[in-house]
mmCIF file of C-alpha atoms in Angstrom:
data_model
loop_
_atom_site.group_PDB
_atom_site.id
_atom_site.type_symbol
_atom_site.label_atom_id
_atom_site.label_comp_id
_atom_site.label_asym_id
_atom_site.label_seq_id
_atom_site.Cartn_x
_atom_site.Cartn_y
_atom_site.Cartn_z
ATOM 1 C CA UNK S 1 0.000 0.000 0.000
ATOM 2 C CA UNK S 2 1.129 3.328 -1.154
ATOM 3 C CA UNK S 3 2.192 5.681 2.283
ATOM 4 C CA UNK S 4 0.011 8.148 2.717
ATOM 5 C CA UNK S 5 2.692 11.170 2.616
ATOM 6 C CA UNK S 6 2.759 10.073 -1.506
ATOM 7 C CA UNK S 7 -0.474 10.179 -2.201
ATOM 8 C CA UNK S 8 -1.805 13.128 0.018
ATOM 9 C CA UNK S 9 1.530 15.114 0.751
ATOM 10 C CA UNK S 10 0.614 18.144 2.776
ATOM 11 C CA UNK S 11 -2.424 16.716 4.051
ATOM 12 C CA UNK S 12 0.093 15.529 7.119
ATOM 13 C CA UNK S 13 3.549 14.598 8.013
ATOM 14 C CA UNK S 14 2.577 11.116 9.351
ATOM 15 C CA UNK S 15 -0.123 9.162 8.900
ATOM 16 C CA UNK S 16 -2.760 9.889 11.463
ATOM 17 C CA UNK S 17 -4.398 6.684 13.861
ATOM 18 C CA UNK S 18 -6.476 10.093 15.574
ATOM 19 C CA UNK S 19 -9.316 10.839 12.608
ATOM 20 C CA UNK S 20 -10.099 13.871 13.696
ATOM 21 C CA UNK S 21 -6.557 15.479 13.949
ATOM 22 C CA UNK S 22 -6.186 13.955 10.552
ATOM 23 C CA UNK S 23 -9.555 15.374 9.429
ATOM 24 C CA UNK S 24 -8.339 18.980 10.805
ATOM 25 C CA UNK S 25 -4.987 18.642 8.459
ATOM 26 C CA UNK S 26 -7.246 17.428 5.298
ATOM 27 C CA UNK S 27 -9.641 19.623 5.517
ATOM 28 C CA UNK S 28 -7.041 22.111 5.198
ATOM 29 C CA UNK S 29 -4.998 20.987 2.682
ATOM 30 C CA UNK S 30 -8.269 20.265 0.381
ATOM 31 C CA UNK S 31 -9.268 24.198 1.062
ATOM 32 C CA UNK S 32 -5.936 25.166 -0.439
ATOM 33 C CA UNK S 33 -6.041 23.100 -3.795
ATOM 34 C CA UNK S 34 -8.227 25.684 -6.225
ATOM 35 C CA UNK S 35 -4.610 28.128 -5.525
ATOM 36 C CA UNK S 36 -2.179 25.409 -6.254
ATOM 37 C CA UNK S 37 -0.630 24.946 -9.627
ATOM 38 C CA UNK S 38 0.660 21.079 -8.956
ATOM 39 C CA UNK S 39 -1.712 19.131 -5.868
ATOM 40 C CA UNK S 40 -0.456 15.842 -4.770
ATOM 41 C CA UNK S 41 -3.974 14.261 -5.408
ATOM 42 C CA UNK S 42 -4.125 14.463 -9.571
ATOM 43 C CA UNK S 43 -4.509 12.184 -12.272
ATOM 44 C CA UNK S 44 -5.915 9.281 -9.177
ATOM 45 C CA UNK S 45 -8.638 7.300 -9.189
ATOM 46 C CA UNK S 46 -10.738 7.938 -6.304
ATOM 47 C CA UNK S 47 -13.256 5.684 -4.389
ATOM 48 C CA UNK S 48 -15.389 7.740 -2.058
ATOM 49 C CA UNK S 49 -18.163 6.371 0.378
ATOM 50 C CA UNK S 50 -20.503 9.442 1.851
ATOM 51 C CA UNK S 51 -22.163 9.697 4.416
ATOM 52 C CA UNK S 52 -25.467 11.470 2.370
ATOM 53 C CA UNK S 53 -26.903 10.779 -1.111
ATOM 54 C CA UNK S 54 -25.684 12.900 -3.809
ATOM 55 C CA UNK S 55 -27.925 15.476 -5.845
ATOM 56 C CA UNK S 56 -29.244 17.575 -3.354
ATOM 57 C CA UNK S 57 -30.619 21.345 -3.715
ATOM 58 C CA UNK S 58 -27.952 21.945 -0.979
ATOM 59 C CA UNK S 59 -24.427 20.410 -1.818
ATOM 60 C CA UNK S 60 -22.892 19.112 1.542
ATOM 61 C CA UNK S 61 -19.344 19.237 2.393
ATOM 62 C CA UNK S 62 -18.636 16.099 0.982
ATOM 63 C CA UNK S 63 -19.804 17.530 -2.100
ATOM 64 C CA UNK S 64 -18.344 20.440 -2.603
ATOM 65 C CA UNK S 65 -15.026 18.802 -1.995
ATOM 66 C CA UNK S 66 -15.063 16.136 -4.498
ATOM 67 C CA UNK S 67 -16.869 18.856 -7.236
ATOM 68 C CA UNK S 68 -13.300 20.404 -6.633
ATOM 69 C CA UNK S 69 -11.088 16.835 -6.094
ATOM 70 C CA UNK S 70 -13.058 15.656 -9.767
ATOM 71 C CA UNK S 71 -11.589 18.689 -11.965
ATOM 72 C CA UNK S 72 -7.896 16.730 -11.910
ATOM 73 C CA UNK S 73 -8.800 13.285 -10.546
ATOM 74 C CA UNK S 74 -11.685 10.383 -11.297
ATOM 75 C CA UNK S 75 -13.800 10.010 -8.640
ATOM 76 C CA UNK S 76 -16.683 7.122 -7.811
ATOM 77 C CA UNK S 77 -18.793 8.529 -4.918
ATOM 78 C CA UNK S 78 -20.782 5.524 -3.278
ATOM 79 C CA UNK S 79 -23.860 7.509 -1.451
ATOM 80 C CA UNK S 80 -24.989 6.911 2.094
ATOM 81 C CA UNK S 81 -24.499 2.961 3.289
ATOM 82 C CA UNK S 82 -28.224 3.800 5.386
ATOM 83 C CA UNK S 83 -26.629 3.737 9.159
ATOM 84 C CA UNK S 84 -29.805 4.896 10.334
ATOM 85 C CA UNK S 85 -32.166 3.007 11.323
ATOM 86 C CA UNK S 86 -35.394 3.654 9.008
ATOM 87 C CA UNK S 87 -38.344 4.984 10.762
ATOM 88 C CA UNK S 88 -41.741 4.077 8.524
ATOM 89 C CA UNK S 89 -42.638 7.819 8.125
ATOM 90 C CA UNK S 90 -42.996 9.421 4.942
ATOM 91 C CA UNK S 91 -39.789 10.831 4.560
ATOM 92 C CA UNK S 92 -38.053 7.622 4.889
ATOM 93 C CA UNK S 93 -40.506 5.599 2.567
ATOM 94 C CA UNK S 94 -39.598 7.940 -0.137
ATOM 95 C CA UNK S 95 -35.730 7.710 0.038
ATOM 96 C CA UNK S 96 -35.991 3.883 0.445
ATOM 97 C CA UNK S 97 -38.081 4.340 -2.764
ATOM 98 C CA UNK S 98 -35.591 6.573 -4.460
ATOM 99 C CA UNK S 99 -32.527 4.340 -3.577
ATOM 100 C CA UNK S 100 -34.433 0.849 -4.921
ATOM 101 C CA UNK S 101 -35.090 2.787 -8.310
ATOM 102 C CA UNK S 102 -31.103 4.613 -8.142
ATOM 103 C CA UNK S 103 -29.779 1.125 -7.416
ATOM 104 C CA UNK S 104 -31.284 -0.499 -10.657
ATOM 105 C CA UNK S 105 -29.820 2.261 -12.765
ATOM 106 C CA UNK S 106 -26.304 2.624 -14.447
ATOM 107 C CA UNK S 107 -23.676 4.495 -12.664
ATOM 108 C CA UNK S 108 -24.908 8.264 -13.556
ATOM 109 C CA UNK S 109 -22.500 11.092 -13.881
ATOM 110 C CA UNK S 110 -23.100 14.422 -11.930
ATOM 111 C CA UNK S 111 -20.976 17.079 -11.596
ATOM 112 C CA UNK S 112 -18.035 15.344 -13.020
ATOM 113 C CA UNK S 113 -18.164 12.751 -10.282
ATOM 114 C CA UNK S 114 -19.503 9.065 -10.899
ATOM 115 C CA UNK S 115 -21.992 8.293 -8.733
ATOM 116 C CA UNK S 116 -22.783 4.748 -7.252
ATOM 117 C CA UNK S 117 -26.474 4.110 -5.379
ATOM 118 C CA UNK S 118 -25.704 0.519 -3.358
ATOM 119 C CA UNK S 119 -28.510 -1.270 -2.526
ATOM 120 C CA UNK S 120 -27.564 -2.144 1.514
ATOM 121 C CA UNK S 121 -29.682 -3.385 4.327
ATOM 122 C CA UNK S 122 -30.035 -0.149 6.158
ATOM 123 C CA UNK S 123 -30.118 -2.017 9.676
ATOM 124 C CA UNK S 124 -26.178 -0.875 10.857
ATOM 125 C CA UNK S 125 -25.440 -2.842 14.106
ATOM 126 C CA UNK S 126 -27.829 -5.692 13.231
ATOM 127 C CA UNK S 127 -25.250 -8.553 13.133
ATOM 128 C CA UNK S 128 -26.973 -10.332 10.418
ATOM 129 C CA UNK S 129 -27.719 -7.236 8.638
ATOM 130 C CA UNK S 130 -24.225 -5.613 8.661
ATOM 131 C CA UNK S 131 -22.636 -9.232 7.684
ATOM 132 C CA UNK S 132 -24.494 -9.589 4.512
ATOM 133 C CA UNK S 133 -23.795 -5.429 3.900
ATOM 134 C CA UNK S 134 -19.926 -6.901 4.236
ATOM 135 C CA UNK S 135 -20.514 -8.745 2.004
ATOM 136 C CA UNK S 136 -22.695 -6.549 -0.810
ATOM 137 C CA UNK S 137 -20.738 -3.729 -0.196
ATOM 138 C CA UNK S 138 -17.377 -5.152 -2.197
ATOM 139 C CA UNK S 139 -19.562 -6.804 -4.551
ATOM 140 C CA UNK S 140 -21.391 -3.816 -5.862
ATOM 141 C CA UNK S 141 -17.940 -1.164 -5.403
ATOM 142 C CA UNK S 142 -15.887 -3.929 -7.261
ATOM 143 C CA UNK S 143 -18.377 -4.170 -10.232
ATOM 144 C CA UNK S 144 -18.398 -0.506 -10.700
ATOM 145 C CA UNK S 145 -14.524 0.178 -10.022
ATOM 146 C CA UNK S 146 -14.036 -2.237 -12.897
ATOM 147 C CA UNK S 147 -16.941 -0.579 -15.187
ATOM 148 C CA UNK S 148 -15.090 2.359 -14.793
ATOM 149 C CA UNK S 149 -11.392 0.887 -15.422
ATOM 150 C CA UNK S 150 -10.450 2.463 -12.024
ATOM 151 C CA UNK S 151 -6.604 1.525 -11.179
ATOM 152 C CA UNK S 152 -4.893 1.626 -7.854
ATOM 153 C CA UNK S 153 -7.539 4.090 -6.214
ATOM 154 C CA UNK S 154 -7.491 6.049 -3.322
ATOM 155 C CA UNK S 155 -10.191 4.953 -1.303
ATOM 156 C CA UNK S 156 -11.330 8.113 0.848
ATOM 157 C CA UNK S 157 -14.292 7.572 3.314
ATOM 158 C CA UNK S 158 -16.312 9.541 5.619
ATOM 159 C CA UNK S 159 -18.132 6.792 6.627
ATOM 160 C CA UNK S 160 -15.977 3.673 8.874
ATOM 161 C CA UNK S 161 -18.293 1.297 7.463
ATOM 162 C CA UNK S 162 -16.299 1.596 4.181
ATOM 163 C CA UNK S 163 -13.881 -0.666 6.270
ATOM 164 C CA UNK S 164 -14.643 -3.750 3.527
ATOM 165 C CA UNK S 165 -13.483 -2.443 0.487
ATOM 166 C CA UNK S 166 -9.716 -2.408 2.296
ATOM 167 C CA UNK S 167 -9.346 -5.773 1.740
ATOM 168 C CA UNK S 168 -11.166 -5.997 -1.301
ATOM 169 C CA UNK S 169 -9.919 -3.179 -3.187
ATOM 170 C CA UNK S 170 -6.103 -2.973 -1.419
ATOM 171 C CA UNK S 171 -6.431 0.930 -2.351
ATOM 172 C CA UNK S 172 -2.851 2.900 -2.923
ATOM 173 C CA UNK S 173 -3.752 4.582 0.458
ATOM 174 C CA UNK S 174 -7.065 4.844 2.847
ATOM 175 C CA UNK S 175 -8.211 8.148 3.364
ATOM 176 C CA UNK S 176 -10.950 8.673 6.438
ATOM 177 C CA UNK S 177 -12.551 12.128 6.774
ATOM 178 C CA UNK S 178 -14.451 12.712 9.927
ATOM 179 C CA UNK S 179 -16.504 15.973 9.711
ATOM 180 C CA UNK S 180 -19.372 15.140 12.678
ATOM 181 C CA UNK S 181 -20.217 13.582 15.358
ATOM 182 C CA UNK S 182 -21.981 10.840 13.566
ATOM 183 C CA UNK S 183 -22.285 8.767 16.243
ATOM 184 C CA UNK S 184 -24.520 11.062 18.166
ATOM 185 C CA UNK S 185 -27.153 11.490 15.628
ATOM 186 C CA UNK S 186 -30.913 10.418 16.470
ATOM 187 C CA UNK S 187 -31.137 6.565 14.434
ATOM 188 C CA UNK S 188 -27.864 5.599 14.927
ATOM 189 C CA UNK S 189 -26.419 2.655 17.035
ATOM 190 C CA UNK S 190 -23.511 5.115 18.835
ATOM 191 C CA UNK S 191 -21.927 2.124 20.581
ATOM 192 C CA UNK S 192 -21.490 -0.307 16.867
ATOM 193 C CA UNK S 193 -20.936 3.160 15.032
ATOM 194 C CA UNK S 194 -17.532 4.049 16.962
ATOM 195 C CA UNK S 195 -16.728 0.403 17.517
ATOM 196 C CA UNK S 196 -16.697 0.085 13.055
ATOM 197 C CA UNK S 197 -14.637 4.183 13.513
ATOM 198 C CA UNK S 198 -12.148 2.832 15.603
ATOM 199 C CA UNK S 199 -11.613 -0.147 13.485
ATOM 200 C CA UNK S 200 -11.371 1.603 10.763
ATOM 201 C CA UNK S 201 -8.986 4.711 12.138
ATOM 202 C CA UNK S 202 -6.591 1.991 12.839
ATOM 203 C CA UNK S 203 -6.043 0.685 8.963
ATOM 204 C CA UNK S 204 -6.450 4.464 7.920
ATOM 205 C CA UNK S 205 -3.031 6.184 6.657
ATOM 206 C CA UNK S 206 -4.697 9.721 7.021
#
């Protein structure tokens, strides 16, 4: 595996085990990359798993960082893995709705960045559910990376449920953004959540 001072030079001078100290130190080398002439992270293929669905009225952080990251690299953006637990309201009947009819589409292109809709179990911290998502996730990720003739990627997460596609994609480097608290949020098993982060933070370079 490519050392993360290659592939994201500047981000920081070691790789991180502490996500959010190495969140801090990517967030602000990604704010500096529309005023450099030569960035570290060009011409890579990119595998990113979000933490929200993309195509929003209002583009999330996430967003607006890979709009930027796509203009010099290729980027697959896997939407939201469905950590939260459903509720059968309205607003969640409609986005499992939207994901079923995403997930039987092509990969579609917005804003220069591929987007990928998996179709997951969105149960996180159900053991039976998030074994067979361990098992879907690589499936689905793996099909696309090779629809899109994606070499060597950089697989960049903000989710640590992403933690599957190490082994099956052995990226150049693993990237893990932390922005939030996610753990804390109404839905979400806080206990599984940081048990998956801290799994994860431990295989992450940055």
């Amino acid at each position: 595996m490519m050392q993360a001072e290659t592939v994201a030079r500047g981000v920081t001078d070691t790789p991180s085990r502490y996500p959010e100290a190495g969140a801090r130190r990517i967030i602000g080398y990604v704010g500096r990359l529309s005023t450099l002439d030569h960035t570290p992270l060009a011409g890579r293929d990119i595998i990113c798993v979000g933490y929200s669905d993309w195509g929003k009225d209002l583009l999330t952080n996430e967003q607006h960082l890979l709009t930027r990251l796509a203009r010099d690299n290729r980027i697959l953006f896997v939407e939201s893995l469905g950590i939260r637990r459903p509720q059968l309201a309205g607003r969640d009947l409609r986005r499992i709705g939207r994901r079923l009819v995403r997930a039987l589409r092509p990969l579609r292109e917005m804003d220069g960045v591929h987007v990928l809709s998996p179709l997951l179990i969105p149960l996180h911290g159900k053991p039976l559910a998030d074994r067979l998502n361990r098992a879907l996730l690589p499936f689905v990720v793996r099909r696309a990376a090779r629809q899109l003739g994606l070499r060597d990627p950089v697989l960049w997460s903000f989710m640590p449920q992403a933690e599957p596609l190490i082994d099956a994609l052995s990226p150049a480097a693993v990237i893990y953004y932390v922005d939030d608290d996610h753990a804390a949020k109404k839905g979400i098993d806080g206990d599984s959540f940081r048990a998956a982060e801290a799994r994860f933070a431990r295989r992450a370079d940055a």
